Coordinates of C-alpha atoms and ligand atoms in Angstrom, one line a residue:
X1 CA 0.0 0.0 0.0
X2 CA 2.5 2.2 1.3
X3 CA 5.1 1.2 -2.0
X4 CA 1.6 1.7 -4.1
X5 CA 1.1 5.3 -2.8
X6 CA 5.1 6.3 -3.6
X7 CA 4.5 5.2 -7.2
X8 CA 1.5 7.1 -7.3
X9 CA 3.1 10.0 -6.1
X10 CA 6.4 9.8 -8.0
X11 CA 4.2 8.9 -11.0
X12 CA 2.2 12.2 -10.1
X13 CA 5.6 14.4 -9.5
X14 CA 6.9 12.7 -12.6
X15 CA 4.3 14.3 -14.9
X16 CA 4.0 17.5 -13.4
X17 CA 7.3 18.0 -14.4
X18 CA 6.9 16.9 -17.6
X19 CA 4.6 19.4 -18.2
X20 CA 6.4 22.1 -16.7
X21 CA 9.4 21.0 -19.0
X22 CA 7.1 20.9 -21.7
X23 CA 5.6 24.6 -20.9
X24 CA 8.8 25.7 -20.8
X25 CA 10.6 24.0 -23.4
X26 CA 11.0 26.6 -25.8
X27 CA 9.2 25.4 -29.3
X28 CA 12.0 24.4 -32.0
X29 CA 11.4 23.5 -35.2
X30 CA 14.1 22.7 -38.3
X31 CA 12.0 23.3 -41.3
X32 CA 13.2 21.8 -44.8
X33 CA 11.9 23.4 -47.8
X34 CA 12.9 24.5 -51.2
X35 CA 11.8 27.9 -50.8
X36 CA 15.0 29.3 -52.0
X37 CA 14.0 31.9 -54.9
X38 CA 13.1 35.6 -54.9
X39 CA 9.8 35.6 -54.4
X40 CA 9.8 31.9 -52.3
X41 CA 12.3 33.6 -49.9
X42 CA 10.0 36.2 -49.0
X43 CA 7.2 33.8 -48.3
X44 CA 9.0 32.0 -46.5
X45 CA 10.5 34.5 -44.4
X46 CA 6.4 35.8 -43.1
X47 CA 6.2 32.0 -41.7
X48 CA 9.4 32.0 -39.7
X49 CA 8.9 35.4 -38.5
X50 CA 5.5 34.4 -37.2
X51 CA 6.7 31.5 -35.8
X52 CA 9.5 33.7 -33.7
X53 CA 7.1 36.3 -32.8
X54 CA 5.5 33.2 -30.8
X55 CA 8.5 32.7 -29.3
X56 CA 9.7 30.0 -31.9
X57 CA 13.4 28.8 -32.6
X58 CA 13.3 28.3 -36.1
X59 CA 16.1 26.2 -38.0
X60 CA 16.0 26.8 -41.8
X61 CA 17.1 24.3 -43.6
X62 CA 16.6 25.2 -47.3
X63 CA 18.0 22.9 -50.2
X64 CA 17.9 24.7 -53.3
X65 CA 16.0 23.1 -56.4
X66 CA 12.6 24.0 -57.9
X67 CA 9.8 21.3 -57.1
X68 CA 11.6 19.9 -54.7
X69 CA 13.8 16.8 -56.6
X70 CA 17.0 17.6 -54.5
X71 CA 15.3 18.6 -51.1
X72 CA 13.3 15.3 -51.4
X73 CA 16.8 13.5 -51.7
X74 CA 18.4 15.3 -48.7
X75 CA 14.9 13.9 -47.1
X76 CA 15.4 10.3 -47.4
X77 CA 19.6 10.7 -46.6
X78 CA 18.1 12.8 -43.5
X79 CA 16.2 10.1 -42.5
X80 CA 18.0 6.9 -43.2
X81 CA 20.5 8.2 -41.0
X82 CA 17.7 9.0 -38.3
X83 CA 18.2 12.4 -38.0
X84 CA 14.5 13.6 -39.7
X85 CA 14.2 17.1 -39.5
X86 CA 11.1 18.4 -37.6
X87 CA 9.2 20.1 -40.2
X88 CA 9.3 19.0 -43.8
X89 CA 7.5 20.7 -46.9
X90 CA 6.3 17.7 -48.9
X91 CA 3.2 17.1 -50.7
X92 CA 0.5 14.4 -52.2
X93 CA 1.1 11.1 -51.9
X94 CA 4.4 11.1 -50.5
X95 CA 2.8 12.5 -47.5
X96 CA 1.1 8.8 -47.5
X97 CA 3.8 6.8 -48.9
X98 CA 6.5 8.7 -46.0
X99 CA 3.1 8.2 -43.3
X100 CA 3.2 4.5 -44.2
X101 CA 7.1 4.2 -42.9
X102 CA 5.3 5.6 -40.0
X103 CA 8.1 8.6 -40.4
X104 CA 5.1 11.4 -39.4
X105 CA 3.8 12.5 -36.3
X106 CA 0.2 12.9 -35.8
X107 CA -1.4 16.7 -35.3
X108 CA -4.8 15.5 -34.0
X109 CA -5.1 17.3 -31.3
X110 CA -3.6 20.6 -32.9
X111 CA -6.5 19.7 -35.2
X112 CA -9.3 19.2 -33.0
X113 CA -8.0 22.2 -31.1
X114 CA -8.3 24.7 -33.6
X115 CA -11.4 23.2 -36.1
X116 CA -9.3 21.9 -39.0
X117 CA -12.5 19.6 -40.2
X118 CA -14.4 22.8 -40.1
X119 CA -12.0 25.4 -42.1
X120 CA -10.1 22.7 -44.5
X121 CA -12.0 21.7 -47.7
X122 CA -12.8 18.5 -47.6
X123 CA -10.3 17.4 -50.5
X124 CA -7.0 19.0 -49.2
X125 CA -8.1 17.6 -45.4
X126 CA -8.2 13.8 -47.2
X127 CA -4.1 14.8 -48.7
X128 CA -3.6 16.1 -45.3
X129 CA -4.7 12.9 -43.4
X130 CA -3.8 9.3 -43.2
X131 CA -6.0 6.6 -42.1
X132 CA -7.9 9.6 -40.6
X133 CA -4.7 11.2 -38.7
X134 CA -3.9 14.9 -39.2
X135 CA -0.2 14.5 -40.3
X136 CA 0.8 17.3 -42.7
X137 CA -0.8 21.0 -42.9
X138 CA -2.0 22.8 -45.8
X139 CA 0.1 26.3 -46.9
X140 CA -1.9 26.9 -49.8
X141 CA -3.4 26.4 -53.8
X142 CA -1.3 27.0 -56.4
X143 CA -2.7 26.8 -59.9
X144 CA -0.5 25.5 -62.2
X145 CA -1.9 25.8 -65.6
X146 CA -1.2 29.8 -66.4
X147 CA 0.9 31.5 -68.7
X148 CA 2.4 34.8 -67.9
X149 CA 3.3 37.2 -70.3
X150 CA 4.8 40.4 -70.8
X151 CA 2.1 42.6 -72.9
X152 CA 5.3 44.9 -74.1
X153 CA 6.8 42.0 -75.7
X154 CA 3.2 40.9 -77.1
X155 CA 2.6 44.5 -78.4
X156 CA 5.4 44.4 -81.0
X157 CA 3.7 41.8 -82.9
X158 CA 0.4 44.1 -82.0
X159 CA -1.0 41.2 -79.5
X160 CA -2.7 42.6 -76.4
X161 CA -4.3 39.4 -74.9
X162 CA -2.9 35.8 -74.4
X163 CA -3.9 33.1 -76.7
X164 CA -6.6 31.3 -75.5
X165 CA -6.5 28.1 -77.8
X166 CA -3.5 26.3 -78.3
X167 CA -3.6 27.1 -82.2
X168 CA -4.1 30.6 -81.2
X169 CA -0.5 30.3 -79.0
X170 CA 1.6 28.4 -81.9
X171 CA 0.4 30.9 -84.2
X172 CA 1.0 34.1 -82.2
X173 CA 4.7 32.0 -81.2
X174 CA 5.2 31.7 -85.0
X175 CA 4.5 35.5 -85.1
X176 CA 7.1 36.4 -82.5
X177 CA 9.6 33.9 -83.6
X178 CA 9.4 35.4 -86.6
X179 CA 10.0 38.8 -85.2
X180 CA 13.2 37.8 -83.6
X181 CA 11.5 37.4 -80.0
X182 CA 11.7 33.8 -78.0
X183 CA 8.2 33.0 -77.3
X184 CA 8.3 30.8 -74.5
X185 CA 10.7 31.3 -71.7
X186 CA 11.7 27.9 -70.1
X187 CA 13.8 25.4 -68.2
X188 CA 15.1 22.6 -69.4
X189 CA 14.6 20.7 -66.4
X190 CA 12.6 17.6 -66.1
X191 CA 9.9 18.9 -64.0
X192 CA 9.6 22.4 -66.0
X193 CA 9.2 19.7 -69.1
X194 CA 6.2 18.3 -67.3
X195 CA 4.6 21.3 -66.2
X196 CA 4.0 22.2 -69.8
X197 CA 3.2 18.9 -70.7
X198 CA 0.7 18.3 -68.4
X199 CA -1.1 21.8 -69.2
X200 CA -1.1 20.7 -73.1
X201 CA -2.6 17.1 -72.3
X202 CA -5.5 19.2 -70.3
X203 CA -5.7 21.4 -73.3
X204 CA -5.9 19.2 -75.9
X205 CA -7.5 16.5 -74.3
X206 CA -9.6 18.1 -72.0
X207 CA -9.7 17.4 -68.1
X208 CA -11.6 13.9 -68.8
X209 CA -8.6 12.8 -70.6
X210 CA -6.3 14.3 -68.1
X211 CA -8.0 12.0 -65.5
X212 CA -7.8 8.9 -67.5
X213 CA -3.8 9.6 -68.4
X214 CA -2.3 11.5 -65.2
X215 CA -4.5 9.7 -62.4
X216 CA -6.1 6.7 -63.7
X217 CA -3.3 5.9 -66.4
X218 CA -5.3 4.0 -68.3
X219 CA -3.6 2.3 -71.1
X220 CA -6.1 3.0 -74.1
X221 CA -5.9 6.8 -73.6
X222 CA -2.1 6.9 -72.9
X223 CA -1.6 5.2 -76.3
X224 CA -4.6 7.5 -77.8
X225 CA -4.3 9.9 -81.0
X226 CA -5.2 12.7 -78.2
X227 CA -1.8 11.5 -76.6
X228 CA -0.4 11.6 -80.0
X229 CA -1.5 15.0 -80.8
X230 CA -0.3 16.3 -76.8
X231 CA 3.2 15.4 -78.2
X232 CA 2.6 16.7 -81.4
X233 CA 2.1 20.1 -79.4
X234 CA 4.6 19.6 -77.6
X235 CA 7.1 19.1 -80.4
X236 CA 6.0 22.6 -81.3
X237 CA 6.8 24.2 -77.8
X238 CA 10.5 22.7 -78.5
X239 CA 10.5 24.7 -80.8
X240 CA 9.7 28.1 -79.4
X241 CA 12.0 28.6 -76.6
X242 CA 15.8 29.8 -77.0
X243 CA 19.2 28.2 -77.1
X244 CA 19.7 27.9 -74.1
X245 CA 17.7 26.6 -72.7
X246 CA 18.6 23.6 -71.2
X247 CA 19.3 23.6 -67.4
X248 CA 18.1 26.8 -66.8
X249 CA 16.0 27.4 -63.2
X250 CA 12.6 28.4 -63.6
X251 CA 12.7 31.8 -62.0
X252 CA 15.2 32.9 -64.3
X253 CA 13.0 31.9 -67.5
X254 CA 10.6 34.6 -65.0
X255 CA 13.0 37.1 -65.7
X256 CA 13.1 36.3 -69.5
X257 CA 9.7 37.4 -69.3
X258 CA 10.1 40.2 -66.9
X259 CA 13.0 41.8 -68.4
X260 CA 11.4 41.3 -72.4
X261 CA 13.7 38.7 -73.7
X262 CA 10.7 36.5 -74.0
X263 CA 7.3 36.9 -74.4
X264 CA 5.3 34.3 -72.1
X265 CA 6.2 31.4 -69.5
X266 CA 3.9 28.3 -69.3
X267 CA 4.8 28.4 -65.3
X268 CA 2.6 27.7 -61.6
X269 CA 1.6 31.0 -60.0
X270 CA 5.0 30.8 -57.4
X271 CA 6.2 32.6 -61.0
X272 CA 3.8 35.4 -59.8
X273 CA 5.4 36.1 -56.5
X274 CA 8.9 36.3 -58.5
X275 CA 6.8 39.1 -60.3
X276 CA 6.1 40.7 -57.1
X277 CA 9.0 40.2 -55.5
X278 CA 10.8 42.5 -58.2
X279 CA 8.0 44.8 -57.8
X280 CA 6.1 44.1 -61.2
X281 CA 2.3 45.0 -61.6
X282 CA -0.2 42.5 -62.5
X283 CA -2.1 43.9 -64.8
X284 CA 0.4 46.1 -66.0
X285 CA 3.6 44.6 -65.9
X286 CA 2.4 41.2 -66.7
X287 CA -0.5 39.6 -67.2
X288 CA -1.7 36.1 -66.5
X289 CA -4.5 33.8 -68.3
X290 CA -4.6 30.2 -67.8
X291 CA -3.7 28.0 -70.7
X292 CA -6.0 26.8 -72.7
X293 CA -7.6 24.0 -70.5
X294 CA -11.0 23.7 -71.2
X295 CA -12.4 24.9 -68.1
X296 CA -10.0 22.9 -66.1
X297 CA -7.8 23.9 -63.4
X298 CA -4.4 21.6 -62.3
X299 CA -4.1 22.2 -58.5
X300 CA -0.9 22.2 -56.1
X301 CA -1.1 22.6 -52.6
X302 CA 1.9 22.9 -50.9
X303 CA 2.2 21.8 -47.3
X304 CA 3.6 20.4 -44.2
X305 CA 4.5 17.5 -42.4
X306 CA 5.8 16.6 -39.2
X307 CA 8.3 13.9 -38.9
X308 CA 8.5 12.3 -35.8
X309 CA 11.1 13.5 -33.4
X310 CA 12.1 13.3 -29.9
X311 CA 12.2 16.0 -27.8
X312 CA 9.3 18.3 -25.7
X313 CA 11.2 21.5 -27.6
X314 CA 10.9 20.0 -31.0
X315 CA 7.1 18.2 -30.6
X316 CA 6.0 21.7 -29.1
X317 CA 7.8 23.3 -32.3
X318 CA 5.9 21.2 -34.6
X319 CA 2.7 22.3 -33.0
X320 CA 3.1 25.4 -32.8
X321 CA 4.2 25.8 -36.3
X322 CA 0.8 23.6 -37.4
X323 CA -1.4 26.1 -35.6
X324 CA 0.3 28.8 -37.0
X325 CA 0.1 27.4 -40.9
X326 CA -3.3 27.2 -40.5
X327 CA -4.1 30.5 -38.9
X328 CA -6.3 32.6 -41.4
X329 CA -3.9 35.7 -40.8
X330 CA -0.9 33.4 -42.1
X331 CA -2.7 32.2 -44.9
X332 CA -3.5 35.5 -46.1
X333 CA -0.2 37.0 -45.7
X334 CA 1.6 33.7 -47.0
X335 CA -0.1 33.6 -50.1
X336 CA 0.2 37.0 -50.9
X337 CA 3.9 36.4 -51.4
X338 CA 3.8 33.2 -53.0
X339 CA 1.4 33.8 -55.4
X340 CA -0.8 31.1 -54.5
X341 CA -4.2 31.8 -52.8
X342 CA -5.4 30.3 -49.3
X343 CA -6.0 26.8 -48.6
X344 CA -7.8 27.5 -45.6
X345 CA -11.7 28.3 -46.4
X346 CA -13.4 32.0 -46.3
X347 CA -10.1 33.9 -46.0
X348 CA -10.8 37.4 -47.4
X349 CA -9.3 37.7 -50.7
X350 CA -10.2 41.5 -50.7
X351 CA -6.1 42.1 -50.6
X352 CA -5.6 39.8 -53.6
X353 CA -4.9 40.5 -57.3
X354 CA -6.8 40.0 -60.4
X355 CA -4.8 36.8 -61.2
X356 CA -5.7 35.2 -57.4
X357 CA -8.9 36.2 -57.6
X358 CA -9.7 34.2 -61.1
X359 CA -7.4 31.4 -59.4
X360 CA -10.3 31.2 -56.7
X361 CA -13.0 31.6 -59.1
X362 CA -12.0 29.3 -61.6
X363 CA -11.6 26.6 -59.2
X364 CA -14.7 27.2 -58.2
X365 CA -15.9 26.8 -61.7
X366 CA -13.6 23.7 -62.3
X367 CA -14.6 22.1 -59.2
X368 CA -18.6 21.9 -60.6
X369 CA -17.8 20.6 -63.6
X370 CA -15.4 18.1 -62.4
X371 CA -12.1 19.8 -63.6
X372 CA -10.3 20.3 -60.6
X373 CA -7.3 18.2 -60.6
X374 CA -4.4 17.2 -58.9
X375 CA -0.8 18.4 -61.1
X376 CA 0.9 15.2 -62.4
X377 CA 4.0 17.3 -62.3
X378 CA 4.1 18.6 -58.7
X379 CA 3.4 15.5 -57.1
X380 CA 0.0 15.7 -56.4
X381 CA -1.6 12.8 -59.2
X382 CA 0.7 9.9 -58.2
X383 CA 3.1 8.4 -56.6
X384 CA 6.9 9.4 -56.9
X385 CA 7.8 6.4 -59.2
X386 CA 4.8 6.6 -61.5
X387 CA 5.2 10.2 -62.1
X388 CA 8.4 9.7 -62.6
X389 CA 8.1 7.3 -65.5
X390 CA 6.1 9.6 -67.3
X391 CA 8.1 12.7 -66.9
X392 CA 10.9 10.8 -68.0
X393 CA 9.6 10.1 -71.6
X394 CA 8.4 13.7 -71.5
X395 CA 12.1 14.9 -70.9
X396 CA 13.3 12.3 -72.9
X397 CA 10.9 13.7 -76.0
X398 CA 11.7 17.1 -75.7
X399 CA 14.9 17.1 -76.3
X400 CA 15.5 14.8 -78.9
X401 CA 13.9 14.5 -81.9
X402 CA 11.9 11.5 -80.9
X403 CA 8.0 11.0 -82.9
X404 CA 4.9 11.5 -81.2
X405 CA 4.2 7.7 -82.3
X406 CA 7.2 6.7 -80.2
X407 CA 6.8 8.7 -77.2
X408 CA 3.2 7.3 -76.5
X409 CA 4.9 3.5 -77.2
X410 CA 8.1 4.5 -74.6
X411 CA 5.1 6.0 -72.3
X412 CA 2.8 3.1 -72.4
X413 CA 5.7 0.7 -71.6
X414 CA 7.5 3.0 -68.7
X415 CA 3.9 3.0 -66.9
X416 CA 3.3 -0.4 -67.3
X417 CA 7.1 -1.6 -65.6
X418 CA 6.3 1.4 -62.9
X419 CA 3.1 -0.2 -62.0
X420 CA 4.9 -3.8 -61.6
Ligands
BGC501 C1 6.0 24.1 -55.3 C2 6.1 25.6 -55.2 C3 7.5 26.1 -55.6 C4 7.8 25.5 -57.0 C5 9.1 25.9 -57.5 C6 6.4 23.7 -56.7 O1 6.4 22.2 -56.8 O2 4.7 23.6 -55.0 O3 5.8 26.0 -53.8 O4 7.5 27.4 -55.6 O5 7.7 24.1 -57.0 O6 10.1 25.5 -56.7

């Protein structure tokens, strides 16, 4: 009895003190991202200053690389090695495929605690969850079927709008090729490949055939004449950026189109907050139009998840940094920097731009008529390997002089050994 009450007791003095180290441990969080641009690096920056205002320790760990490829290597090194950092920006299904290692931390009671069932749609709450545990948070929507363009460059082949079918763009590229002007500023890179692919195969195909290819990959559409005719297209893009292309980062093609050595960039809206960054006027210095996409609308949210860690200052850390993400005052401020608009529901969007606000109310649109779908090329459709397979014949089509009628064989095949 008397043994039974000591345990009881030290049990008792054992937890208070865990809280009290807990209270007191002060919240740390390393945070790995790719956020390493102009524009990124500002957006950034509003998250860790809130998170210090709160009395955070923030540890940046940025690994340069757009979309992510080389932070997502330093991940798996980071974690092989068990040393996962706290905070990791990752999105999609590798949220699920890292969740199934049982790598992430669950943020249920953060969740409960603040209403995330109540002010998360209910399509970027399923991304954020597995098997019903809260284990990544949501920063935001980008849309990543646009195309920015400099109306200064368009006005010296007397073009004041942005084509809005894809003939329309190949002639109007033909125009300013012709003129001496690059028409399409880009990247060699595979994943800057892929983000125009995937807006041509909603373009030409229309988002029922973007389902069937880049989610469902179903073998009759993949090895379609539409998939024939999206290379076909793409074929011509080759053909309408510059020299040198190959290797470039995608926020420098931005300044292509920023400083007028090329007319438009196929590009996710981040490549508005490079705009910003430099000070440029939507609207005036640039304007933006989705690419042809027949009323669809590619989505990419980026987000948050919390590898498990050991530590009251690190768990608090993680925590506080979920609440924070969430916050509606964050999201504004976030997204107004990074181009993006607000993953959290009924944030005002009276500070926004014209471009954010048809990114709202053409998801809106898309999400009624069923074309509101997840990017292929920003890890949102599949899995790391499957995507993969296809943005490798992509990149492997672009830059060689490889026929439609073999890429859609090489893409059939690479999908099928992926999904063995
Ligand atoms: C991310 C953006 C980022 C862009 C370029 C995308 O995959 O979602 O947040 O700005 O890559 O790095």
């Amino acid at each position: 009895m008397k043994l039974t009450k000591t345990i009881l007791a030290t049990g008792v003095a054992f937890s208070a003190l865990a809280t009290a180290t807990f209270a007191h441990a002060e919240p740390t969080a390393e945070v790995l991202h790719w956020w390493t641009s102009g524009g990124e690096a500002k957006a950034v920056s509003a998250l860790k200053e809130d998170f210090e205002a709160k009395g955070g320790k923030w540890v940046d760990s940025p690994v340069a690389g757009g979309a992510g490829d080389a932070a997502m290597t330093v991940l798996r090194s980071r974690v092989l090695s068990g040393d996962a950092p706290a905070a990791v920006q990752l999105k999609g299904p590798a949220i699920q495929e890292w969740a199934e290692q049982g790598a992430l931390a669950d943020l249920n009671d953060v969740a409960a605690a603040e209403g995330w069932n109540d002010v998360l749609p209910a399509a970027i709450q399923t991304i954020m969850q597995y098997e019903g545990d809260y284990v990544a948070v949501p920063v935001n929507i980008h849309r990543v079927d646009w195309i920015w363009a400099n109306p200064e460059v368009l006005a010296k082949v007397d073009v004041t709008e942005v084509p809005g079918t894809w003939e329309e763009f190949n002639s109007l590229a033909d125009k300013l090729k012709a003129a001496g002007i690059t028409p399409l500023a880009h990247g060699g890179q595979p994943w800057q490949d892929a983000t125009i692919f995937e807006t041509v195969v909603l373009g030409v195909g229309g988002p029922e055939f973007y389902q069937q290819t880049m989610i469902d990959l179903d073998e009759d559409a993949l090895k379609s004449d539409t998939m024939k005719a999206v290379f076909d297209q793409m074929r011509k893009m080759r053909g309408y950026v510059d020299a040198d292309f190959s290797g470039r980062d995608w926020n420098l093609a931005t300044a292509m189109v920023m400083n007028g050595d090329a007319a438009m960039q196929i590009m996710g809206d981040w490549a508005k907050g490079e705009f910003m960054a430099a000070g440029k006027v939507p609207g005036k210095d640039f304007i933006c139009a989705p690419t042809p996409s027949e009323n669809g609308y590619l989505f990419n949210t980026d987000s948050f998840a919390m590898f498990e860690v050991s530590g009251d200052d690190k768990v608090a850390g993680q925590k506080l940094l979920a609440e924070l993400i969430v916050g509606e005052k964050f999201q504004e401020t976030f997204n107004l920097l990074k181009g993006s608009i607000p993953a959290r529901l009924g944030v005002p969007m009276t500070n926004f731009d014209d471009c954010a606000i048809k990114s709202e109310s053409d998801l809106k649109s898309a999400e009624e008529a069923g074309g509101f779908l997840p990017s292929m090329a920003h890890g949102m459709a599949l899995r790391g390997h499957l995507a993969g397979a296809i943005i490798d014949v992509v990149t492997a089509h672009f830059n060689s002089d490889m026929s439609s009628d073999e890429a859609v064989i090489r893409l059939v095949e690479a999908v099928e050994l992926a999904k063995d």
